[in-house]
Short mmCIF file of C-alpha atoms and ligand atoms in Angstrom, two decimals:
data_model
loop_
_atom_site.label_atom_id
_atom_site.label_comp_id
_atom_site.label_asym_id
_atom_site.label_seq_id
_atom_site.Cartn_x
_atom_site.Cartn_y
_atom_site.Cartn_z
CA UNK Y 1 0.00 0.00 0.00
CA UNK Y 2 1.59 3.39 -1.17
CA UNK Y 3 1.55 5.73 2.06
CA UNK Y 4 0.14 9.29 1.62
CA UNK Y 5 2.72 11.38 3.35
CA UNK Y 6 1.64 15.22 4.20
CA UNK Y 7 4.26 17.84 5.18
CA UNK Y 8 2.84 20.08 8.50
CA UNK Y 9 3.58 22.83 10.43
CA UNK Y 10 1.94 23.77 13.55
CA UNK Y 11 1.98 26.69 15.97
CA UNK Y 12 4.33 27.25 18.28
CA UNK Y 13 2.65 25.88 21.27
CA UNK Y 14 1.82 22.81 20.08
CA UNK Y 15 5.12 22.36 18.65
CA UNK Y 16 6.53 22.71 22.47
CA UNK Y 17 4.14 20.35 23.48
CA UNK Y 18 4.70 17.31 20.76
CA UNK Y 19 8.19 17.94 21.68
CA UNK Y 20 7.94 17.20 24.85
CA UNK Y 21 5.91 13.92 24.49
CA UNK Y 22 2.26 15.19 23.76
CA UNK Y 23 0.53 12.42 21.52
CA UNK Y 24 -2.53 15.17 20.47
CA UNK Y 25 -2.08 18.08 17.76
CA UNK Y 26 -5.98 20.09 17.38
CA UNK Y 27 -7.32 21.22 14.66
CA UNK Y 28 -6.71 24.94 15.15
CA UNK Y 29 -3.15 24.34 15.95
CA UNK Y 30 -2.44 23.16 12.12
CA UNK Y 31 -0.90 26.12 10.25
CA UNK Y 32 0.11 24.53 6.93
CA UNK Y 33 -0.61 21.10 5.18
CA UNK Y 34 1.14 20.14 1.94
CA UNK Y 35 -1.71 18.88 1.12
CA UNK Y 36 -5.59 17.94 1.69
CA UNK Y 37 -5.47 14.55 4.04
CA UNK Y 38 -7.69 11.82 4.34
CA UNK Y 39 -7.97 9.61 7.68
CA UNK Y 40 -5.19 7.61 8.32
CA UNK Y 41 -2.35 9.47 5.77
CA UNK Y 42 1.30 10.10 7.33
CA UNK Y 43 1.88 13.38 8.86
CA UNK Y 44 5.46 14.47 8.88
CA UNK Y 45 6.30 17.63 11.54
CA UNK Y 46 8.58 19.93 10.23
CA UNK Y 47 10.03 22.65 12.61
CA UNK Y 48 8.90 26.32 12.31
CA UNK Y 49 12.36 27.40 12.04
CA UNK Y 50 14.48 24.61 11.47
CA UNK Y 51 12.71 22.59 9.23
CA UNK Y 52 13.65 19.80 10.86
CA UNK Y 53 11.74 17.02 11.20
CA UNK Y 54 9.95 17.07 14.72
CA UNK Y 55 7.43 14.13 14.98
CA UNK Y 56 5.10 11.93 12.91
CA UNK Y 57 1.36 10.84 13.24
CA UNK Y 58 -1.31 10.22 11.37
CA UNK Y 59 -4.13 12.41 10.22
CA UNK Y 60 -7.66 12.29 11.51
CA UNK Y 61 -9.86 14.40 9.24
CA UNK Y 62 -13.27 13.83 11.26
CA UNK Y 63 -11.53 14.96 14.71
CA UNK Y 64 -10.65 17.97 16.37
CA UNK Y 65 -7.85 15.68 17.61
CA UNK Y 66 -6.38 16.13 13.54
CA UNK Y 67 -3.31 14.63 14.16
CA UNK Y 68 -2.14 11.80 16.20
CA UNK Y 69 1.27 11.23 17.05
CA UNK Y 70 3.18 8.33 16.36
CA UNK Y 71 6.70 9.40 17.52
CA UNK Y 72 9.15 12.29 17.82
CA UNK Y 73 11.86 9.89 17.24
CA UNK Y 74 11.75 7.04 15.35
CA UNK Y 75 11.01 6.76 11.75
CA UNK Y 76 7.67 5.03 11.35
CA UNK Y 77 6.65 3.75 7.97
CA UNK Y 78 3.48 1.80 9.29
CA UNK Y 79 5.15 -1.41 7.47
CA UNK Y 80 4.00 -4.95 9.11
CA UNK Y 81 7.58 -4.58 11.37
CA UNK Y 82 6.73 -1.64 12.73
CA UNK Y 83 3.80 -2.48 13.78
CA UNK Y 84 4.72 -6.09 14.97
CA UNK Y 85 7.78 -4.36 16.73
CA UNK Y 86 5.29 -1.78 18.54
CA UNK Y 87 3.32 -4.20 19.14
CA UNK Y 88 5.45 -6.61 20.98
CA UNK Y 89 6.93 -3.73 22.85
CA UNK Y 90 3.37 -3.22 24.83
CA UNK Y 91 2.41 -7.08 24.67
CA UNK Y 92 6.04 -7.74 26.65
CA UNK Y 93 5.24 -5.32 29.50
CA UNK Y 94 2.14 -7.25 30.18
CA UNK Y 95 3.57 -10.78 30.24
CA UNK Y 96 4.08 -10.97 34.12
CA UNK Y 97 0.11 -10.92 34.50
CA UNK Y 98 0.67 -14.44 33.12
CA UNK Y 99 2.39 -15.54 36.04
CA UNK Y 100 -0.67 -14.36 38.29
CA UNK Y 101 -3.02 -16.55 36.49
CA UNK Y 102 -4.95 -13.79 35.05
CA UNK Y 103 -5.06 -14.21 31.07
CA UNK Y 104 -7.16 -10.99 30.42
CA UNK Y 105 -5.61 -7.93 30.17
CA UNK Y 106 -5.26 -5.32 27.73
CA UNK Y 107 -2.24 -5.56 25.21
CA UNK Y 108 -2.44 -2.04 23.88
CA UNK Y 109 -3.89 1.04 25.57
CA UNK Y 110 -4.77 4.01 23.18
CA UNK Y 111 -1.71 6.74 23.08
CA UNK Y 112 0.08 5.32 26.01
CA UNK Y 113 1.17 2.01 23.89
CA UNK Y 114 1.82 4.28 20.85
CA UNK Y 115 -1.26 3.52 19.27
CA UNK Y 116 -3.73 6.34 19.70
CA UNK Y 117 -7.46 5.74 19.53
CA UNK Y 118 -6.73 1.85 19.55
CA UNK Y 119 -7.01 -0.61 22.17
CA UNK Y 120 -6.39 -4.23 21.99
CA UNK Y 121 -7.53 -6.16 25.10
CA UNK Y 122 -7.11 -10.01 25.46
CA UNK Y 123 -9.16 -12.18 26.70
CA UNK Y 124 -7.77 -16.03 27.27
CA UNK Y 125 -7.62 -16.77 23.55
CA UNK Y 126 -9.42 -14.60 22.47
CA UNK Y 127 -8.49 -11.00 21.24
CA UNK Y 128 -10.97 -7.53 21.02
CA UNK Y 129 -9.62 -4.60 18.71
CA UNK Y 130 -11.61 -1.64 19.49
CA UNK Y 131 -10.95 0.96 17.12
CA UNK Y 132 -11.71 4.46 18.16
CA UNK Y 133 -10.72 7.07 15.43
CA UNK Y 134 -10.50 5.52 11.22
CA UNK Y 135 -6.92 6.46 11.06
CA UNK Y 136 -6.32 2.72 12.28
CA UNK Y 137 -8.91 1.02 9.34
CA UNK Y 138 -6.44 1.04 6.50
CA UNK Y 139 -3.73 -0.82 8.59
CA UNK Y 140 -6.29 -3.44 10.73
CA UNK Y 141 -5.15 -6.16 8.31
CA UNK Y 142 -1.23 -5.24 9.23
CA UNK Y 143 -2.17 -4.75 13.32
CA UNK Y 144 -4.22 -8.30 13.03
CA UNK Y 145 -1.23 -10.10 11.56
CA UNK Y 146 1.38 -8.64 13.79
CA UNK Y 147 -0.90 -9.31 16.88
CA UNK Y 148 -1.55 -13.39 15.50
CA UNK Y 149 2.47 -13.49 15.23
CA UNK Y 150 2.93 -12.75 18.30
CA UNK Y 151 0.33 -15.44 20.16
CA UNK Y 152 -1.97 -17.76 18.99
CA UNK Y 153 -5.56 -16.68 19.04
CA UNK Y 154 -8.86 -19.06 18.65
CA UNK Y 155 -10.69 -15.51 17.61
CA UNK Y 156 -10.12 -11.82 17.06
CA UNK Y 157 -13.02 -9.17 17.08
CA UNK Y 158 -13.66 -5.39 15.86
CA UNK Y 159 -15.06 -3.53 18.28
CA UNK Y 160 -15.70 0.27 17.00
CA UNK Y 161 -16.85 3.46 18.62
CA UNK Y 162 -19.78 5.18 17.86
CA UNK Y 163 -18.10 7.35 15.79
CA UNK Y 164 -16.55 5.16 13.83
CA UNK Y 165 -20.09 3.32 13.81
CA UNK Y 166 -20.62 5.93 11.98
CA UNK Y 167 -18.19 6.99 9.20
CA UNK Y 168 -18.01 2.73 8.57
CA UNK Y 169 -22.05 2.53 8.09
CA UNK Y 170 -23.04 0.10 5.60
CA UNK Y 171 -19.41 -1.69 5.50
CA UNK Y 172 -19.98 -4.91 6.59
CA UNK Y 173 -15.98 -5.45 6.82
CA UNK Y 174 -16.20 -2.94 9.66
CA UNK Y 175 -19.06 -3.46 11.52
CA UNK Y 176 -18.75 -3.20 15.81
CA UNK Y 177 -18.43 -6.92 16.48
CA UNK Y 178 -17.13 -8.23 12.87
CA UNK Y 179 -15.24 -11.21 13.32
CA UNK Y 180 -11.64 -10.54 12.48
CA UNK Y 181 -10.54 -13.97 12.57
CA UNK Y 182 -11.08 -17.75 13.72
CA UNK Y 183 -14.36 -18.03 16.01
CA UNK Y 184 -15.77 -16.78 19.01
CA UNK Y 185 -18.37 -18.30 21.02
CA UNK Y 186 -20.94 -16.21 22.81
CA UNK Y 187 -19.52 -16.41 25.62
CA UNK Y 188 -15.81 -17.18 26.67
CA UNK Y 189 -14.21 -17.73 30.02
CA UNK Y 190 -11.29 -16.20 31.19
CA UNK Y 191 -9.35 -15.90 34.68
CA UNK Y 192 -8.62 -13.09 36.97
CA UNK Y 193 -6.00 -13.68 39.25
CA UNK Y 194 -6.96 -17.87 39.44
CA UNK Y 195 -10.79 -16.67 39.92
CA UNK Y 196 -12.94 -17.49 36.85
CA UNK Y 197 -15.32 -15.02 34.57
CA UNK Y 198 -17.43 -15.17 31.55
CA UNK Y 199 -18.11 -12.62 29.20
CA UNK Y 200 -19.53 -11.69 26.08
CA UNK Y 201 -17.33 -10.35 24.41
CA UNK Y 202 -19.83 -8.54 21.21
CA UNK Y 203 -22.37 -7.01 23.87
CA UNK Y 204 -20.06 -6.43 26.78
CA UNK Y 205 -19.43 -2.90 28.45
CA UNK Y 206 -16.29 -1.62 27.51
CA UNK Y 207 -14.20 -4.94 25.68
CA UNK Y 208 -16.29 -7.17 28.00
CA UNK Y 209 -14.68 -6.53 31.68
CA UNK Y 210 -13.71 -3.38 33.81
CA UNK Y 211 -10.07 -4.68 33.27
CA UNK Y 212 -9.05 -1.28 34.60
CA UNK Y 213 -10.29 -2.03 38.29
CA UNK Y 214 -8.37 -5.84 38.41
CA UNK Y 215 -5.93 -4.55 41.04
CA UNK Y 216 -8.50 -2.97 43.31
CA UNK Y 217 -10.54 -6.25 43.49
CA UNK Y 218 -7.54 -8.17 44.65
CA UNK Y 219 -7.24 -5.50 47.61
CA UNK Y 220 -10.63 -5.57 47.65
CA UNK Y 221 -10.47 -9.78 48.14
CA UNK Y 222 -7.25 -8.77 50.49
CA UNK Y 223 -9.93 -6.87 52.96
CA UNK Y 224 -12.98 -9.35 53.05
CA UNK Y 225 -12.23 -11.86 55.16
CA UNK Y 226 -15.42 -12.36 57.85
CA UNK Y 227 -16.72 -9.13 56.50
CA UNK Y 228 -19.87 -8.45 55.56
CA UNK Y 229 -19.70 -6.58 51.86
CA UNK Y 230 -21.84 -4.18 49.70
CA UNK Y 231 -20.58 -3.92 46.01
CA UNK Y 232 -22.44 -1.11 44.29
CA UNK Y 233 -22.49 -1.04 40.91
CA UNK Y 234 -21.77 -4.66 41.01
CA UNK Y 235 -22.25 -4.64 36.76
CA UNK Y 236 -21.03 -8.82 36.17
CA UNK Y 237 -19.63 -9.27 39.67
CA UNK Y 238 -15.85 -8.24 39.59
CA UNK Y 239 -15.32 -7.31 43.33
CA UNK Y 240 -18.32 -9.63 43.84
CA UNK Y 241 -16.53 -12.38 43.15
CA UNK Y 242 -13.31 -11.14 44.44
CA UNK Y 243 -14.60 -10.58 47.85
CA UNK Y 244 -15.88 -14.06 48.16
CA UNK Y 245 -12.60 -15.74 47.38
CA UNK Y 246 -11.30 -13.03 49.93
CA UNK Y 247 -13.68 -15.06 52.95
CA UNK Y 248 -16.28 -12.40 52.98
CA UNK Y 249 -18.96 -13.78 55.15
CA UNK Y 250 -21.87 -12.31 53.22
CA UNK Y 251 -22.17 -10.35 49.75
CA UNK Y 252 -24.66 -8.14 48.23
CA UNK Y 253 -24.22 -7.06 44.58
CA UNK Y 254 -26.17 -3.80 43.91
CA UNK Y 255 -27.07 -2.58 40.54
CA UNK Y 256 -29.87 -1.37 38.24
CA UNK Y 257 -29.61 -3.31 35.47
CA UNK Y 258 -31.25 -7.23 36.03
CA UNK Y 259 -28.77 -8.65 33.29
CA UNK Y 260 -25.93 -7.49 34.79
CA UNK Y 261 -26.87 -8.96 37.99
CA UNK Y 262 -28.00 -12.28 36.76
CA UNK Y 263 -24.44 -12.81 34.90
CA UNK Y 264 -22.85 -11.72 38.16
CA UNK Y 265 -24.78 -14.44 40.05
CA UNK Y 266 -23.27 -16.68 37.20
CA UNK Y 267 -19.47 -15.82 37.83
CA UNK Y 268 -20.05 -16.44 41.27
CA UNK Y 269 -21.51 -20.25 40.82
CA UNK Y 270 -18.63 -20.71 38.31
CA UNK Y 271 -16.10 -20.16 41.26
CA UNK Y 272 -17.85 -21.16 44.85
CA UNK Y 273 -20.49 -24.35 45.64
CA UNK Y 274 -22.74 -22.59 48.56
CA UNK Y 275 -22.02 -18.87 47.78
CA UNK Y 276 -22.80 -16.59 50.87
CA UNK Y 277 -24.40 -13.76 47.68
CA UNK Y 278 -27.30 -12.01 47.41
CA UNK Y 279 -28.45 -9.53 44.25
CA UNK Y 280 -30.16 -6.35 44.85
CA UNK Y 281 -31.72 -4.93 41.70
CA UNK Y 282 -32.45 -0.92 41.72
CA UNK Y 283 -31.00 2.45 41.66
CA UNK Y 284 -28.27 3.13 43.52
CA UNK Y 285 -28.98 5.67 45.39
CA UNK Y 286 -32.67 5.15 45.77
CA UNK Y 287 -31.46 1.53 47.15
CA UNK Y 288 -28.86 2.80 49.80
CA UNK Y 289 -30.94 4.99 50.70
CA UNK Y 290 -33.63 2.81 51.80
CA UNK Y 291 -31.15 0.46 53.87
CA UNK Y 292 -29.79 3.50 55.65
CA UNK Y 293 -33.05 4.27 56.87
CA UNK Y 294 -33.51 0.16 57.75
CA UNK Y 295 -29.39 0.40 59.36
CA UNK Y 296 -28.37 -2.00 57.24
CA UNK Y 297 -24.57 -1.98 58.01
CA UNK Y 298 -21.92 -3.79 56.07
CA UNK Y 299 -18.09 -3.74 57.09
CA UNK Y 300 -17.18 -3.56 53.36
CA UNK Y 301 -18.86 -0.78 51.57
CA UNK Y 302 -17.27 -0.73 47.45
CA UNK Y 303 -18.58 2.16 45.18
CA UNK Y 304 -17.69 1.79 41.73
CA UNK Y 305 -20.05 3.66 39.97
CA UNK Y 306 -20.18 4.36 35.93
CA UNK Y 307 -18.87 7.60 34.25
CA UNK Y 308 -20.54 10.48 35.15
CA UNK Y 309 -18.69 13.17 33.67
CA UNK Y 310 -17.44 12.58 29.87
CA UNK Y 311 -18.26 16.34 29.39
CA UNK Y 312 -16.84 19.40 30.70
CA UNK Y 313 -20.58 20.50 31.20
CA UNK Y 314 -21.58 17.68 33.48
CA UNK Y 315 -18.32 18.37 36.25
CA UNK Y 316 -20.92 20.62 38.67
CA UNK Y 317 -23.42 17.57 38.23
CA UNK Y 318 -21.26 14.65 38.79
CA UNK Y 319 -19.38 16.46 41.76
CA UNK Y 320 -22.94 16.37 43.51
CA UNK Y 321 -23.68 12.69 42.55
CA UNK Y 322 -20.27 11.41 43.95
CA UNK Y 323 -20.62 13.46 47.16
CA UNK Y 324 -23.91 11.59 47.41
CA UNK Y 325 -22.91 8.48 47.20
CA UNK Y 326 -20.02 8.76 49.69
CA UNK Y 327 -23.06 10.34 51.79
CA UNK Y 328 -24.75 7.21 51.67
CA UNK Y 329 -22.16 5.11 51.79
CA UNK Y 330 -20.76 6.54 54.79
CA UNK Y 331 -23.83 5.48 56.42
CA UNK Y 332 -24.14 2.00 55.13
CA UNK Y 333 -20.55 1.32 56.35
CA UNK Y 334 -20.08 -0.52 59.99
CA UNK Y 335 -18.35 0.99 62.60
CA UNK Y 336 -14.41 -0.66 61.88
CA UNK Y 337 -15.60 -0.53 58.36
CA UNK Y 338 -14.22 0.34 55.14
CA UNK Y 339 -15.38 2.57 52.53
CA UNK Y 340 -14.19 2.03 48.56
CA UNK Y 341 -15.23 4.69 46.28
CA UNK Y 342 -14.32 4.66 43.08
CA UNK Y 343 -14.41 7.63 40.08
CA UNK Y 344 -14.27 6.73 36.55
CA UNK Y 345 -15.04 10.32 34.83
CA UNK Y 346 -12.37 11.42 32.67
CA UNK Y 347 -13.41 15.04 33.60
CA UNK Y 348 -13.50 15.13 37.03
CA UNK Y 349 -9.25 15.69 38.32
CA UNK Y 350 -7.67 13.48 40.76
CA UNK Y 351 -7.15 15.34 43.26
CA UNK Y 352 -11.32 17.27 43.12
CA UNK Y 353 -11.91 13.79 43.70
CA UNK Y 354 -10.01 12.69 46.47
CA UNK Y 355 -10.44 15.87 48.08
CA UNK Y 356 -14.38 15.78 47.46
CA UNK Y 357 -14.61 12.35 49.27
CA UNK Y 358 -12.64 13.35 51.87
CA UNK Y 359 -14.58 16.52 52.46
CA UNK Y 360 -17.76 14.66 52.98
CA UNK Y 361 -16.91 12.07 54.93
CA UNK Y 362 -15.21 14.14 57.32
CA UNK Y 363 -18.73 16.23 57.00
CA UNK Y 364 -20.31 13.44 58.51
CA UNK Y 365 -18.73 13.58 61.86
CA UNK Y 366 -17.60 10.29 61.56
CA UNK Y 367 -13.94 9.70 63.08
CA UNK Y 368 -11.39 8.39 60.00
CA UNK Y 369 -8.78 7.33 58.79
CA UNK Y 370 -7.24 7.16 54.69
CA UNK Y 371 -5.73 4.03 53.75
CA UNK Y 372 -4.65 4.66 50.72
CA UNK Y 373 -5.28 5.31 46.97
CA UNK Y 374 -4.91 4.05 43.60
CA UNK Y 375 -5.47 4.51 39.66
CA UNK Y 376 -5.30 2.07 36.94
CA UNK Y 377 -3.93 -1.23 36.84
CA UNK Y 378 -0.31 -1.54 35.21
CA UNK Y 379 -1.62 -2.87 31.76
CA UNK Y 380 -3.60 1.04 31.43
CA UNK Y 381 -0.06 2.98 31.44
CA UNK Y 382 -0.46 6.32 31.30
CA UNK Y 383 2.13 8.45 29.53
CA UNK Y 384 -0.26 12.05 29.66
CA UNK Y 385 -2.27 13.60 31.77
CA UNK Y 386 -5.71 13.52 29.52
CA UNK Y 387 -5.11 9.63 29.42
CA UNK Y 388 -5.81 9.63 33.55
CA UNK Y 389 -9.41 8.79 34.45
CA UNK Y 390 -9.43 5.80 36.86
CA UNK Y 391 -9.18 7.14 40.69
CA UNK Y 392 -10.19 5.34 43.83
CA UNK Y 393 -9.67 5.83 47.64
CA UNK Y 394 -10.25 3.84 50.30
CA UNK Y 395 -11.13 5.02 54.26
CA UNK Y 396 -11.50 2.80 57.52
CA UNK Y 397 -14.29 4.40 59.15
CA UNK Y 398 -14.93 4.36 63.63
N1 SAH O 1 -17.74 -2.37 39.46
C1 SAH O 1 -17.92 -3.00 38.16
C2 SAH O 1 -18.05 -2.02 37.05
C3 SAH O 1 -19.19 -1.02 37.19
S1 SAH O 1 -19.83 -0.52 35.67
C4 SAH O 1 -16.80 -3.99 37.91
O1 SAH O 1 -15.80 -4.00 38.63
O2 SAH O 1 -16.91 -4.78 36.96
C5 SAH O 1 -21.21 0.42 36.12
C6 SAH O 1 -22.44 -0.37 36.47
O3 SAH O 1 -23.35 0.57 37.04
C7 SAH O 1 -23.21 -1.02 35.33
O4 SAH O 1 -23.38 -2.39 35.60
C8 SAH O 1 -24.58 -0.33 35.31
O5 SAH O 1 -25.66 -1.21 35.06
C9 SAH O 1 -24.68 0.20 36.72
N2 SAH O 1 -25.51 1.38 36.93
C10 SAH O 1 -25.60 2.50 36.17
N3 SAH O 1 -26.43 3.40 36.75
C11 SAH O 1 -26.88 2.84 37.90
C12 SAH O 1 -27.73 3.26 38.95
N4 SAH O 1 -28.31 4.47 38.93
N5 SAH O 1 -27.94 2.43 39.97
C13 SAH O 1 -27.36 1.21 40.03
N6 SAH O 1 -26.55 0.75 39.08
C14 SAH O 1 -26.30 1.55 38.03
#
């Protein structure tokens, strides 16, 4: 395939900041193209003075994001090397997950793997590419053979955003949930840390698991011995199932949506004979509500709740929906307990969120203590701050 190759120049800002690592150049930072691009064509960086060359990526016509960098370094000429070199780069910084008898994890994440707008997450033997931007589409035959050189796969399967739902309408080559290669049953099993899962892989949130959240659910399993555990937001089960094999004595999975539920009560009867479980279908915070006013306690008290802030517009909204839920959940926890709360929303900073929790559970009057927190597991690098979005803290509560 004959690469398109387009000369740039940007402004001065955004030439500092692909210099110093940025993978994003915006549309109003362009200042000259050689010529008109189409989605996916080579952008080379030359320097406003020098003329040197300063960085390559790859043009995204239907984004504000318009160009996507690749490196600042290396050459990159997109050939089935490159990518299989790339590619085995990311794949051998996951390999020790092997060794803790988990076998899904995710193989490339987005920018931080050097593949922006592209994630490849593995499940077992089975692989999901979830493309988020079209630059990728004229190189998915390239990134599906250097991916099947690397490990053998009994299935591979497109997974597209919305957007790219939409500019690949009516290709049937492209379609979300296309099978790339082999087979793929409907549902497959895979292992998290030695516990067992199943998931489907074409209907699944995200690629099919919150893969993201693995290493909180082993503290989380770390904590429940003899405790008595609420996971809210249970979705299929993850610190469900986690807190069982921890020794919880008792837990209830919370969440609104009856599917989810009834596939976490599945993942639990694929791992434990008399499970101590319970499912709670409803609205969050309808549901704790109503067992605060009961005093239902529990000693264990996880909050993992979905995005609620993917816009700049919903911050003010989502601020007041997290401080409610560490509201209720302050009152659902034990005394000795332990409160997880968990924040997803890639608009809503760090530290607003740790600080937020800590403000209202300290409004509460509650003596406490902070154990610690965390962000994404090890396979989600992140290599700039927009890639951050996975925060949780955890407090012991008197
Ligand atoms: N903790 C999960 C992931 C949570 S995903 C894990 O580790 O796998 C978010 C979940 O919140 C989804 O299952 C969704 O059904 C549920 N949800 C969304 N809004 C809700 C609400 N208002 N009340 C209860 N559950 C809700």
């Amino acid at each position: 395939m004959e690469l398109n190759r387009i000369a740039c120049k940007v402004s001065a800002a955004a030439e500092r900041k692909i210099k110093s690592g940025h993978p994003w150049i915006f549309e109003q930072a362009i200042e000259k193209l050689s010529k008109p691009g189409e989605a996916g064509d080579l952008v080379i960086i030359y320097d406003r003075k020098s003329n040197k060359r300063i960085g390559i990526g790859l043009y995204d016509p239907a984004s504000v994001i318009r160009i996507k960098m690749l490196s600042t370094t290396d050459p990159v000429d997109l050939s089935l090397t490159w990518f299989h070199e790339r590619i085995q780069n990311a794949f051998v910084k996951r390999e020790h997950f092997k060794k803790t008898f988990t076998n899904a994890y995710r193989i490339l994440h987005g920018e931080n793997d050097g593949f922006p707008g592209l994630i490849v997450d593995k499940y077992a033997d089975f692989l999901v590419v979830k493309v988020y931007s079209e630059i990728w589409l004229p190189y998915l035959d390239k990134i599906l053979e250097a991916l099947i050189k690397l490990e053998a796969y009994t299935g591979v399967l497109l997974r597209t955003s919305r957007l790219v739902q939409k500019q690949t309408k009516g290709n049937p080559d492209l379609a979300d949930g296309k099978l790339l290669y082999g087979e793929i049953p409907e549902e497959i099993e895979f292992l998290e840390f030695g516990l067992s899962f199943k998931t489907n892989l074409r209907k699944g949130h995200k690629t099919g698991h919150f893969l993201d959240q693995r290493h909180n659910r082993r503290k989380v399993s770390n904590l429940a011995k003899n405790k008595k555990v609420l996971d809210v937001f249970s979705y299929t089960g993850g610190f469900t199932v986690h807190a069982l094999a921890g020794g919880a004595k008792e837990v209830v999975s919370l969440d609104i949506s009856k599917h989810a539920l009834e596939l976490a009560e599945q993942n639990v009867l694929l791992n434990f004979k008399n499970p101590k479980h319970s499912k709670v279908c409803g609205d969050a915070f309808e549901t704790m509500q109503a067992m605060a006013k009961m005093q239902t306690k529990f000693d264990l008290v996880i909050i993992d709740p979905p995005s609620f802030a993917k816009r700049k517009e919903e911050v003010e909204m989502a601020k007041r929906k997290y401080a409610e839920l560490v509201r209720l959940g302050v009152q659902l926890v034990a005394k000795d307990g332990i409160l997880l709360m968990a924040s997803c929303s890639s608009r809503i900073e760090n530290e607003m969120f740790f600080t937020l929790v800590e403000q209202e559970i300290s409004n509460s009057n509650r003596d406490y203590n902070f154990i610690e927190k965390t962000f994404h597991d090890a396979d989600h690098p992140i290599s700039f701050p927009e890639a951050s979005y996975l925060k949780t803290t955890y407090f012991a509560l008197y």
